[in-house]
Coordinates of C-alpha atoms in Angstrom, one line a residue:
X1 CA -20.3 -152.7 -88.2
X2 CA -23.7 -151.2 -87.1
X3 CA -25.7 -149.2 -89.1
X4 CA -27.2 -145.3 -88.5
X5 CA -30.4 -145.3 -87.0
X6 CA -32.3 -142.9 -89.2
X7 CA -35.4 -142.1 -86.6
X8 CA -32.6 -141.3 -83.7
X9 CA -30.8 -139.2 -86.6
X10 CA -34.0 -137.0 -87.6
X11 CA -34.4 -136.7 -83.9
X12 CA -31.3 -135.1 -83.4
X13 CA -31.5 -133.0 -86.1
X14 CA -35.1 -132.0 -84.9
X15 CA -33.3 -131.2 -81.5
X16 CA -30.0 -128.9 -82.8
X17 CA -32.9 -127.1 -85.1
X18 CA -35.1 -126.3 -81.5
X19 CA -31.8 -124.7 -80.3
X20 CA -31.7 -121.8 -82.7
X21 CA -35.3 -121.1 -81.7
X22 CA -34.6 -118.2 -79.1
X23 CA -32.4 -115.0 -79.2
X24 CA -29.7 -115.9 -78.2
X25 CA -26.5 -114.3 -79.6
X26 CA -25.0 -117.5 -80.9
X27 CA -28.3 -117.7 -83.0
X28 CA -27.7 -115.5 -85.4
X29 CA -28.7 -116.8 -89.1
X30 CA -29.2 -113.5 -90.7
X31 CA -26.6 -114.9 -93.1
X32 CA -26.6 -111.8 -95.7
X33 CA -26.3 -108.6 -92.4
X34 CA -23.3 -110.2 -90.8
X35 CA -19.6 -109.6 -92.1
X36 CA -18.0 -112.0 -94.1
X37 CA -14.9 -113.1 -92.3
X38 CA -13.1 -114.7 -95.6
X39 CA -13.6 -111.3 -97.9
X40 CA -12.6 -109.1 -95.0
X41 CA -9.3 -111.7 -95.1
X42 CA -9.4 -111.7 -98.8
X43 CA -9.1 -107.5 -98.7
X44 CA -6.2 -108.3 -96.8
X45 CA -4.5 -110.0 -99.8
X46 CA -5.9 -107.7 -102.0
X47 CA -4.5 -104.3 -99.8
X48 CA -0.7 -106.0 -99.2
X49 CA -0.6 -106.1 -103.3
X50 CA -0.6 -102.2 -103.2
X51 CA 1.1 -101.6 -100.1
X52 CA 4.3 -103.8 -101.5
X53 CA 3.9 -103.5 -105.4
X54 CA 5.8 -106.6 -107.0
X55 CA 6.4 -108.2 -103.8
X56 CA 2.5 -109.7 -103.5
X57 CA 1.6 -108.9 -107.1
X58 CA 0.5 -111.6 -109.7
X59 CA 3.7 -112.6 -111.6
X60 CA 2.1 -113.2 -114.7
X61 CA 1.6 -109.7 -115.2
X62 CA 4.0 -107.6 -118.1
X63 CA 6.0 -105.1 -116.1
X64 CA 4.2 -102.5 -118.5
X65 CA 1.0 -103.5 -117.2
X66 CA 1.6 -102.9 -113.4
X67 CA -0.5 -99.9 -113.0
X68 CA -3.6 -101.0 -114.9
X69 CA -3.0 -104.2 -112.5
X70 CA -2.9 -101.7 -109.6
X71 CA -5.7 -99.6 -111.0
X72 CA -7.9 -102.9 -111.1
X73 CA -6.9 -103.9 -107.4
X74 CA -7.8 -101.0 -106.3
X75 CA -11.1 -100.6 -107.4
X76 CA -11.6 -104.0 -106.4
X77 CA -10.7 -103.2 -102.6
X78 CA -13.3 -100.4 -102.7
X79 CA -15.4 -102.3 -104.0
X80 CA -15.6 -105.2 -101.4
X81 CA -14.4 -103.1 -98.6
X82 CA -17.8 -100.6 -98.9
X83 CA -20.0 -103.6 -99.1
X84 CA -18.2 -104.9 -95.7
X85 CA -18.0 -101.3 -93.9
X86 CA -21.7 -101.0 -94.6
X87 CA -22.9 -104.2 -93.2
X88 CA -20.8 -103.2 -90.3
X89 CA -22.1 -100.3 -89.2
X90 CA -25.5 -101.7 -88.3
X91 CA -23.7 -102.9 -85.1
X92 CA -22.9 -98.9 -84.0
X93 CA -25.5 -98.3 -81.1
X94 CA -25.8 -94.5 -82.8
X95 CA -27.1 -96.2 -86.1
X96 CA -29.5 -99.2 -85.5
X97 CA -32.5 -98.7 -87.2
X98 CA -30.8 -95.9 -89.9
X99 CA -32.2 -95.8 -93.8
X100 CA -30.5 -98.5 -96.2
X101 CA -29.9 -95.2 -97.8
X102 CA -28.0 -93.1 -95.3
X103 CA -26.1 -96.5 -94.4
X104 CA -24.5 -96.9 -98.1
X105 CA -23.3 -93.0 -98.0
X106 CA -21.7 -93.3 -94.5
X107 CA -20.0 -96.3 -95.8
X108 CA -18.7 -94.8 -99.4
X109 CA -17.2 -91.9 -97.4
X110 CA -15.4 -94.2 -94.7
X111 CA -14.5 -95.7 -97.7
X112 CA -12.8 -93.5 -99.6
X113 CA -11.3 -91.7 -96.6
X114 CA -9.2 -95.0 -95.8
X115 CA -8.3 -95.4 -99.6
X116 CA -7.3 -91.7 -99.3
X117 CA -5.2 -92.8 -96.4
X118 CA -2.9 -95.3 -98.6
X119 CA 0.3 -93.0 -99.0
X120 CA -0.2 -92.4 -95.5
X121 CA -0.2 -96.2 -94.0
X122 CA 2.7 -96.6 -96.6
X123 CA 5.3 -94.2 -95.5
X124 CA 5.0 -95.6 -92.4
X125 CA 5.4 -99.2 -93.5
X126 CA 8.5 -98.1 -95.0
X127 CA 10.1 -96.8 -91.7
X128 CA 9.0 -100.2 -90.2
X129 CA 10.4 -102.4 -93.0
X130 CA 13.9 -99.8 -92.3
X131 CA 13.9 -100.5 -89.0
X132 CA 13.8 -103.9 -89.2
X133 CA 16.7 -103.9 -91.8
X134 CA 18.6 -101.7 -89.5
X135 CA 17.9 -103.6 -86.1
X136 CA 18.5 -106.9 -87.2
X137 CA 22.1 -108.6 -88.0
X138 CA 20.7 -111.5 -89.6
X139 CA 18.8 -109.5 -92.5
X140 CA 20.1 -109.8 -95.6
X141 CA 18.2 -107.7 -97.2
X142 CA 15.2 -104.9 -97.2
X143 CA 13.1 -107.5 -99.8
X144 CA 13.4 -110.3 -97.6
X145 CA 12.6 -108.5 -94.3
X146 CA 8.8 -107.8 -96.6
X147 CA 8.5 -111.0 -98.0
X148 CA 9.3 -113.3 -94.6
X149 CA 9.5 -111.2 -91.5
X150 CA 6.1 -112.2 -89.1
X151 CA 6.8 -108.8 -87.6
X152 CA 5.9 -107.0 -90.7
X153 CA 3.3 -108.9 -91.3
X154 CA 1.5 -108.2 -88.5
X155 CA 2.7 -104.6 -88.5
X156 CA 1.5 -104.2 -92.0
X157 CA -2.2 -105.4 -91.1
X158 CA -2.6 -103.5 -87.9
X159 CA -1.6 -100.2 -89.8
X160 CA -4.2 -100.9 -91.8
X161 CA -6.8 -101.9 -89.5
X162 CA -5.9 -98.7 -87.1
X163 CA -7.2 -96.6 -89.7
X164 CA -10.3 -98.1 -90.3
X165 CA -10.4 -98.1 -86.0
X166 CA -9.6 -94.3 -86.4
X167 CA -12.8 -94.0 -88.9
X168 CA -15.1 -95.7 -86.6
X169 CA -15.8 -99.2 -88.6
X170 CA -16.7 -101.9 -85.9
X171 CA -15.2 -105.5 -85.8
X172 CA -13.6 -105.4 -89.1
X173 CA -10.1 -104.0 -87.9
X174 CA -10.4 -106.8 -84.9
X175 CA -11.2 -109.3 -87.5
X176 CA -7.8 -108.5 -89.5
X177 CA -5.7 -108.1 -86.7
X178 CA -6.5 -111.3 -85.0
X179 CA -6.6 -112.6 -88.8
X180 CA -2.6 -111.7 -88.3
X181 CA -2.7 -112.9 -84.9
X182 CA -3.6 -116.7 -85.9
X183 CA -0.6 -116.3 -89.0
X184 CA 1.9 -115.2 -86.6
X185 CA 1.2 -115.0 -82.9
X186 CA 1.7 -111.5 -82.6
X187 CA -1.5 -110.0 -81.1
X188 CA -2.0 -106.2 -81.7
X189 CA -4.8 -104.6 -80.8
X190 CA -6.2 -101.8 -83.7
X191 CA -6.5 -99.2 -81.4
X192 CA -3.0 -99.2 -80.0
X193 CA -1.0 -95.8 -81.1
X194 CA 2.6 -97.2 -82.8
X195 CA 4.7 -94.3 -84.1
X196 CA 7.3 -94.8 -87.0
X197 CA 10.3 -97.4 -87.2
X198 CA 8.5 -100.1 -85.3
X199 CA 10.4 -103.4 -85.6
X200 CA 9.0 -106.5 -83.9
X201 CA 12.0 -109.4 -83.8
X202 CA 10.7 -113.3 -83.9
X203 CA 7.2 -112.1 -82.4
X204 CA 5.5 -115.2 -81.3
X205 CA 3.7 -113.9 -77.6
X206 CA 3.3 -110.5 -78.5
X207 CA 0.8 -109.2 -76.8
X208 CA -0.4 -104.6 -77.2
X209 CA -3.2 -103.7 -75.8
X210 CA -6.3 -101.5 -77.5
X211 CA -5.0 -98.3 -75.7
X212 CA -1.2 -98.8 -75.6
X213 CA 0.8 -95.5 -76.7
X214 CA 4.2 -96.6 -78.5
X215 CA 6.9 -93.5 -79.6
X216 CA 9.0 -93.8 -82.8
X217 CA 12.1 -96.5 -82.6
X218 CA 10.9 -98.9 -81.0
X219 CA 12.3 -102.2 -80.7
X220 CA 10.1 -105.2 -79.2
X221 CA 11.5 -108.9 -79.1
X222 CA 9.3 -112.1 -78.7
X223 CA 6.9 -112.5 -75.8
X224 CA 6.6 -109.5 -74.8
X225 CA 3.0 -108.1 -73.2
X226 CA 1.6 -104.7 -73.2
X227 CA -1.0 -105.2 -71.1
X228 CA -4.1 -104.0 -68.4
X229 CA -3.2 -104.8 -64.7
X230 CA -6.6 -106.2 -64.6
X231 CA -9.5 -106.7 -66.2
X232 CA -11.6 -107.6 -63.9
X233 CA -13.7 -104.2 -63.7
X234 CA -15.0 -105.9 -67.6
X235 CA -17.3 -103.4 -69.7
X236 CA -16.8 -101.1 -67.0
X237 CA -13.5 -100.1 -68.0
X238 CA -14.3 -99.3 -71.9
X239 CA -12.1 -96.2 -72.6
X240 CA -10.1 -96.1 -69.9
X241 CA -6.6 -96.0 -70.1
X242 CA -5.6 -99.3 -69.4
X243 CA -2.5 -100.3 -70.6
X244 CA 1.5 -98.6 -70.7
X245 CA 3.2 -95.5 -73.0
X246 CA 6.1 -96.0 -74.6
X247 CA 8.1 -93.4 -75.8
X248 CA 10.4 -93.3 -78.2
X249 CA 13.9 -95.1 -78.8
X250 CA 12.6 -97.9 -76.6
X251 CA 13.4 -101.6 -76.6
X252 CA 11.8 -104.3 -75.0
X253 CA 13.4 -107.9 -74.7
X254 CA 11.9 -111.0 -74.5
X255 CA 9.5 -112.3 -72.0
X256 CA 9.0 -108.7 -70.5
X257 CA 5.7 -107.4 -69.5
X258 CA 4.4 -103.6 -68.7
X259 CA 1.3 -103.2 -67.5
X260 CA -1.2 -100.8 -66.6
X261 CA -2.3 -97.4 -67.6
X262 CA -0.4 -95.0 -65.7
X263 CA 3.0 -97.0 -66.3
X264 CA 5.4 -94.7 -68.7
X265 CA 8.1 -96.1 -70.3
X266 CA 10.4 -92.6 -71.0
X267 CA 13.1 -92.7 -74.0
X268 CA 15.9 -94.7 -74.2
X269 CA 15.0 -97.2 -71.1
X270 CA 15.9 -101.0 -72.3
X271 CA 13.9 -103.6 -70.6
X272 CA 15.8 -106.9 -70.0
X273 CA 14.1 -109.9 -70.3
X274 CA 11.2 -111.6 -68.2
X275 CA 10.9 -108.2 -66.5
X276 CA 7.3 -107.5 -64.5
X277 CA 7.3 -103.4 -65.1
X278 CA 4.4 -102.3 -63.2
X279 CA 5.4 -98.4 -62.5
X280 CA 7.3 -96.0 -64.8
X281 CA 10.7 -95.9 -65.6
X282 CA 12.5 -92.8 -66.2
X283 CA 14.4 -92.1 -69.0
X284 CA 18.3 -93.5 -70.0
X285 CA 17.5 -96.4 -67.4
X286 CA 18.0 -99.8 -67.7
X287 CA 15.4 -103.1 -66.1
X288 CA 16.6 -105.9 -65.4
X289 CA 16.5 -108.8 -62.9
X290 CA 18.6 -109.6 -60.3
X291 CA 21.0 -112.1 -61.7
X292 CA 19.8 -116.1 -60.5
X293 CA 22.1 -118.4 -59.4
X294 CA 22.8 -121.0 -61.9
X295 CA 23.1 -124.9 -60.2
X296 CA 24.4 -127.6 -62.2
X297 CA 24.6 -131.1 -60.6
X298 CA 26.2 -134.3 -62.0
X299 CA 23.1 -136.6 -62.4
X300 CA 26.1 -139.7 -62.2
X301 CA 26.9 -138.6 -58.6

Protein backbone atom coordinates (compact mmCIF):
# COMPACT_ATOMS: atom_id res chain seq x y z
CA UNK A 1 0.00 0.00 0.00
CA UNK A 2 1.34 3.51 -0.97
CA UNK A 3 1.88 6.05 1.31
CA UNK A 4 0.41 9.93 1.59
CA UNK A 5 2.39 12.29 0.02
CA UNK A 6 2.79 14.98 2.58
CA UNK A 7 3.97 18.05 0.05
CA UNK A 8 0.80 17.12 -2.36
CA UNK A 9 -1.23 17.12 1.07
CA UNK A 10 -0.07 20.73 2.41
CA UNK A 11 -0.73 21.66 -1.15
CA UNK A 12 -4.18 20.85 -1.07
CA UNK A 13 -4.78 22.18 2.03
CA UNK A 14 -3.10 25.45 0.92
CA UNK A 15 -5.54 25.31 -2.09
CA UNK A 16 -9.25 24.57 -0.01
CA UNK A 17 -7.78 27.53 2.44
CA UNK A 18 -7.40 30.11 -0.97
CA UNK A 19 -11.10 29.22 -1.50
CA UNK A 20 -12.54 30.95 1.55
CA UNK A 21 -10.56 34.01 0.49
CA UNK A 22 -13.40 35.98 -1.26
CA UNK A 23 -17.08 36.80 -0.27
CA UNK A 24 -18.71 34.50 -1.22
CA UNK A 25 -21.81 33.32 0.77
CA UNK A 26 -20.59 29.84 1.31
CA UNK A 27 -17.53 31.58 3.03
CA UNK A 28 -18.92 32.49 5.95
CA UNK A 29 -16.57 31.69 9.13
CA UNK A 30 -18.01 34.17 11.48
CA UNK A 31 -18.50 31.03 13.60
CA UNK A 32 -19.92 32.91 16.86
CA UNK A 33 -22.88 35.52 14.51
CA UNK A 34 -24.38 32.56 12.80
CA UNK A 35 -27.21 30.34 14.46
CA UNK A 36 -26.49 27.26 15.89
CA UNK A 37 -28.49 24.66 14.12
CA UNK A 38 -28.08 21.83 16.99
CA UNK A 39 -29.32 24.28 20.02
CA UNK A 40 -32.13 25.66 17.82
CA UNK A 41 -32.88 21.56 17.45
CA UNK A 42 -32.02 21.05 21.08
CA UNK A 43 -34.96 23.96 22.00
CA UNK A 44 -37.02 21.73 20.14
CA UNK A 45 -36.54 18.85 22.78
CA UNK A 46 -36.47 21.15 25.39
CA UNK A 47 -40.18 23.08 24.16
CA UNK A 48 -42.00 19.36 23.45
CA UNK A 49 -41.11 18.67 27.34
CA UNK A 50 -43.65 21.51 28.24
CA UNK A 51 -45.97 21.21 25.46
CA UNK A 52 -46.66 17.29 26.51
CA UNK A 53 -45.68 17.27 30.35
CA UNK A 54 -44.80 13.44 31.28
CA UNK A 55 -44.90 12.33 27.82
CA UNK A 56 -41.09 13.90 26.89
CA UNK A 57 -40.20 14.62 30.51
CA UNK A 58 -37.14 13.00 32.27
CA UNK A 59 -38.40 9.83 34.04
CA UNK A 60 -36.16 10.02 36.78
CA UNK A 61 -37.92 12.89 38.13
CA UNK A 62 -40.39 12.38 41.56
CA UNK A 63 -43.93 13.18 40.49
CA UNK A 64 -43.75 15.97 43.24
CA UNK A 65 -40.98 17.53 41.51
CA UNK A 66 -42.66 18.12 38.05
CA UNK A 67 -43.07 21.70 38.28
CA UNK A 68 -39.74 22.76 39.64
CA UNK A 69 -38.60 20.32 36.53
CA UNK A 70 -40.91 22.51 34.39
CA UNK A 71 -39.85 25.75 36.11
CA UNK A 72 -36.13 24.80 35.20
CA UNK A 73 -37.06 23.89 31.49
CA UNK A 74 -38.50 26.76 31.04
CA UNK A 75 -36.07 29.13 31.97
CA UNK A 76 -33.66 27.14 30.17
CA UNK A 77 -35.65 27.56 26.78
CA UNK A 78 -35.49 31.37 27.36
CA UNK A 79 -32.42 31.21 28.03
CA UNK A 80 -31.03 29.57 24.76
CA UNK A 81 -33.89 30.75 22.68
CA UNK A 82 -32.88 34.78 23.36
CA UNK A 83 -29.29 34.02 22.67
CA UNK A 84 -30.52 32.37 19.11
CA UNK A 85 -33.31 35.13 18.29
CA UNK A 86 -30.69 37.70 18.83
CA UNK A 87 -28.02 36.38 16.56
CA UNK A 88 -30.86 36.07 14.20
CA UNK A 89 -31.95 39.29 13.71
CA UNK A 90 -28.73 40.60 12.35
CA UNK A 91 -30.01 38.96 9.06
CA UNK A 92 -33.37 41.56 9.03
CA UNK A 93 -32.43 44.07 6.22
CA UNK A 94 -34.24 46.83 8.76
CA UNK A 95 -31.55 45.96 11.42
CA UNK A 96 -27.97 45.50 9.97
CA UNK A 97 -25.75 47.64 11.52
CA UNK A 98 -28.16 48.17 14.88
CA UNK A 99 -26.39 48.67 18.62
CA UNK A 100 -25.43 45.18 20.39
CA UNK A 101 -27.63 46.94 22.81
CA UNK A 102 -30.89 47.56 21.06
CA UNK A 103 -30.33 43.91 19.48
CA UNK A 104 -30.45 42.11 22.99
CA UNK A 105 -33.86 44.08 23.96
CA UNK A 106 -35.60 43.35 20.66
CA UNK A 107 -34.67 39.85 21.28
CA UNK A 108 -35.79 39.52 25.21
CA UNK A 109 -39.19 40.98 24.12
CA UNK A 110 -39.60 38.43 20.96
CA UNK A 111 -38.71 36.24 23.62
CA UNK A 112 -40.96 36.47 26.14
CA UNK A 113 -43.85 37.18 23.75
CA UNK A 114 -43.47 33.51 22.32
CA UNK A 115 -43.11 32.11 25.91
CA UNK A 116 -46.25 34.20 26.61
CA UNK A 117 -47.72 32.36 23.73
CA UNK A 118 -47.35 28.69 25.31
CA UNK A 119 -51.06 28.16 26.50
CA UNK A 120 -51.87 29.49 23.22
CA UNK A 121 -49.74 26.83 20.89
CA UNK A 122 -51.12 24.27 23.52
CA UNK A 123 -54.79 24.41 23.13
CA UNK A 124 -54.31 24.12 19.78
CA UNK A 125 -52.07 20.99 20.00
CA UNK A 126 -54.74 19.57 21.98
CA UNK A 127 -57.42 19.88 19.18
CA UNK A 128 -54.77 18.36 16.79
CA UNK A 129 -53.87 15.38 19.06
CA UNK A 130 -58.18 15.06 19.28
CA UNK A 131 -58.46 15.02 15.93
CA UNK A 132 -56.18 12.58 15.27
CA UNK A 133 -57.74 10.27 17.94
CA UNK A 134 -61.06 10.92 16.41
CA UNK A 135 -60.15 10.47 12.58
CA UNK A 136 -58.16 7.52 12.83
CA UNK A 137 -59.59 3.75 13.47
CA UNK A 138 -56.35 2.40 14.21
CA UNK A 139 -55.66 4.65 17.37
CA UNK A 140 -55.73 3.14 20.39
CA UNK A 141 -55.28 5.72 22.37
CA UNK A 142 -54.84 9.75 22.82
CA UNK A 143 -51.07 8.91 24.56
CA UNK A 144 -50.03 6.98 21.79
CA UNK A 145 -51.27 9.35 18.95
CA UNK A 146 -48.48 12.02 21.15
CA UNK A 147 -45.85 9.69 21.63
CA UNK A 148 -45.71 7.96 17.86
CA UNK A 149 -47.81 9.80 15.41
CA UNK A 150 -45.23 11.67 12.61
CA UNK A 151 -48.25 13.88 11.99
CA UNK A 152 -48.05 15.33 15.42
CA UNK A 153 -44.77 15.66 15.32
CA UNK A 154 -44.48 17.75 12.70
CA UNK A 155 -47.72 19.63 13.65
CA UNK A 156 -46.27 20.21 17.07
CA UNK A 157 -43.02 21.96 15.69
CA UNK A 158 -44.57 24.03 13.00
CA UNK A 159 -47.06 25.52 15.67
CA UNK A 160 -44.25 26.42 17.35
CA UNK A 161 -42.20 27.79 14.68
CA UNK A 162 -45.41 29.80 13.22
CA UNK A 163 -45.24 31.83 16.16
CA UNK A 164 -41.87 32.79 16.17
CA UNK A 165 -42.69 33.45 11.98
CA UNK A 166 -45.62 35.59 13.33
CA UNK A 167 -42.94 37.66 15.61
CA UNK A 168 -40.64 38.29 12.83
CA UNK A 169 -37.46 35.89 13.83
CA UNK A 170 -35.67 34.92 10.58
CA UNK A 171 -34.42 31.32 9.61
CA UNK A 172 -35.01 29.85 12.97
CA UNK A 173 -38.74 28.73 12.40
CA UNK A 174 -37.37 27.31 8.77
CA UNK A 175 -34.66 25.62 10.61
CA UNK A 176 -37.26 23.63 12.93
CA UNK A 177 -39.64 22.94 10.53
CA UNK A 178 -37.40 21.34 8.02
CA UNK A 179 -35.66 19.89 11.33
CA UNK A 180 -39.29 17.99 11.35
CA UNK A 181 -39.20 17.69 7.75
CA UNK A 182 -35.90 15.34 7.70
CA UNK A 183 -37.68 13.23 10.99
CA UNK A 184 -40.76 12.69 9.18
CA UNK A 185 -41.18 13.82 5.58
CA UNK A 186 -43.83 16.05 6.14
CA UNK A 187 -42.69 19.51 4.86
CA UNK A 188 -44.66 22.53 6.37
CA UNK A 189 -43.77 25.67 5.72
CA UNK A 190 -43.93 28.23 9.06
CA UNK A 191 -45.90 30.67 7.51
CA UNK A 192 -48.74 28.57 6.43
CA UNK A 193 -52.18 29.49 8.41
CA UNK A 194 -53.60 25.88 9.93
CA UNK A 195 -56.70 26.41 12.08
CA UNK A 196 -57.66 23.83 14.88
CA UNK A 197 -58.19 19.94 14.70
CA UNK A 198 -55.56 19.43 12.02
CA UNK A 199 -54.80 15.72 11.63
CA UNK A 200 -52.10 14.65 9.15
CA UNK A 201 -52.53 10.53 8.56
CA UNK A 202 -48.99 8.51 7.57
CA UNK A 203 -47.50 11.94 6.24
CA UNK A 204 -44.50 10.98 4.25
CA UNK A 205 -44.87 13.64 0.90
CA UNK A 206 -46.50 16.26 2.53
CA UNK A 207 -45.86 19.14 1.10
CA UNK A 208 -47.82 23.22 2.51
CA UNK A 209 -46.61 26.03 1.20
CA UNK A 210 -45.37 29.41 3.20
CA UNK A 211 -48.83 31.14 2.30
CA UNK A 212 -51.30 28.21 2.38
CA UNK A 213 -54.64 29.11 4.40
CA UNK A 214 -56.08 25.78 6.04
CA UNK A 215 -59.81 26.07 8.08
CA UNK A 216 -60.50 24.04 11.24
CA UNK A 217 -61.10 20.01 10.60
CA UNK A 218 -59.06 19.31 8.33
CA UNK A 219 -57.96 15.98 7.37
CA UNK A 220 -54.74 15.52 4.97
CA UNK A 221 -53.46 11.87 4.07
CA UNK A 222 -49.89 11.10 2.74
CA UNK A 223 -48.48 12.82 -0.31
CA UNK A 224 -50.44 15.32 -0.51
CA UNK A 225 -48.95 18.95 -1.95
CA UNK A 226 -50.09 22.39 -1.22
CA UNK A 227 -48.29 24.05 -3.60
CA UNK A 228 -47.40 27.38 -6.06
CA UNK A 229 -48.32 26.74 -9.80
CA UNK A 230 -44.88 27.97 -10.48
CA UNK A 231 -42.11 29.36 -9.28
CA UNK A 232 -40.43 30.39 -11.79
CA UNK A 233 -41.13 34.30 -11.27
CA UNK A 234 -38.28 33.43 -8.01
CA UNK A 235 -37.67 36.52 -5.50
CA UNK A 236 -40.13 38.23 -7.55
CA UNK A 237 -42.93 36.61 -6.11
CA UNK A 238 -42.07 37.11 -2.21
CA UNK A 239 -45.46 37.84 -0.59
CA UNK A 240 -47.66 36.93 -3.06
CA UNK A 241 -50.23 34.63 -2.59
CA UNK A 242 -49.02 31.68 -4.05
CA UNK A 243 -50.43 28.66 -2.90
CA UNK A 244 -54.43 27.25 -2.18
CA UNK A 245 -57.17 28.07 0.99
CA UNK A 246 -58.70 25.51 2.53
CA UNK A 247 -61.56 25.90 4.49
CA UNK A 248 -62.83 24.15 7.00
CA UNK A 249 -64.14 20.36 7.32
CA UNK A 250 -61.82 19.53 4.48
CA UNK A 251 -60.07 16.25 3.56
CA UNK A 252 -57.49 15.60 1.28
CA UNK A 253 -56.46 11.92 0.24
CA UNK A 254 -53.42 10.74 -0.84
CA UNK A 255 -51.35 11.73 -3.77
CA UNK A 256 -53.61 14.92 -4.28
CA UNK A 257 -52.23 18.22 -5.17
CA UNK A 258 -53.78 21.97 -5.12
CA UNK A 259 -52.05 24.46 -6.40
CA UNK A 260 -51.91 28.05 -6.87
CA UNK A 261 -53.03 31.13 -5.13
CA UNK A 262 -56.37 31.85 -6.22
CA UNK A 263 -57.58 28.04 -5.93
CA UNK A 264 -60.24 27.79 -2.85
CA UNK A 265 -61.01 24.67 -1.52
CA UNK A 266 -64.82 25.61 0.18
CA UNK A 267 -66.07 23.29 3.28
CA UNK A 268 -66.85 19.92 3.17
CA UNK A 269 -65.28 19.18 -0.48
CA UNK A 270 -63.22 15.68 -0.26
CA UNK A 271 -60.46 15.32 -2.69
CA UNK A 272 -59.85 11.78 -3.90
CA UNK A 273 -56.66 10.64 -4.50
CA UNK A 274 -53.82 11.65 -7.12
CA UNK A 275 -56.12 14.56 -7.94
CA UNK A 276 -54.40 17.78 -9.92
CA UNK A 277 -56.84 20.70 -8.39
CA UNK A 278 -55.82 23.62 -10.12
CA UNK A 279 -59.19 25.94 -9.81
CA UNK A 280 -61.65 26.14 -6.83
CA UNK A 281 -64.09 23.75 -5.82
CA UNK A 282 -67.24 24.74 -4.35
CA UNK A 283 -68.51 23.62 -1.32
CA UNK A 284 -70.30 19.81 -0.50
CA UNK A 285 -68.41 18.61 -3.70
CA UNK A 286 -66.47 15.75 -4.23
CA UNK A 287 -62.84 15.38 -6.82
CA UNK A 288 -62.09 12.62 -8.10
CA UNK A 289 -60.69 10.92 -11.24
CA UNK A 290 -62.33 9.24 -13.80
CA UNK A 291 -62.15 5.66 -12.92
CA UNK A 292 -59.01 3.63 -15.16
CA UNK A 293 -59.51 0.62 -16.61
CA UNK A 294 -57.75 -2.08 -14.77
CA UNK A 295 -55.87 -4.89 -17.31
CA UNK A 296 -54.72 -8.05 -15.99
CA UNK A 297 -52.88 -10.52 -18.37
CA UNK A 298 -51.77 -14.10 -17.76
CA UNK A 299 -47.92 -13.74 -18.10
CA UNK A 300 -48.23 -18.04 -18.92
CA UNK A 301 -50.28 -17.27 -22.08
Amino acid sequence: MGTLNEKRINCIVQTILEDYEDDRTINKTDFCNQPDKEAITGIIEKLLKIMYPGYFDDKVYRVYSIKNNLSAAIEDIIYHLNKQIKIVLRYNADMFGMPDEKLSVMAEEITCEFMEKIPEIRSFLETDVQAAFDGDPAAVSKEEVILSYPGIYAITVYRIAHELFNLGVPMIPRIMTEHAHSITGIDIHPGATIGKYFFIDHGTGIVIGETTVIGDHVKMYQGVTLGGLSTSGGQRLKGVKRHPTIKDNVTLYSGSSILGGETVIEENVVVGGNTFVTESVASDSRVSMKKQELQIKNRKK
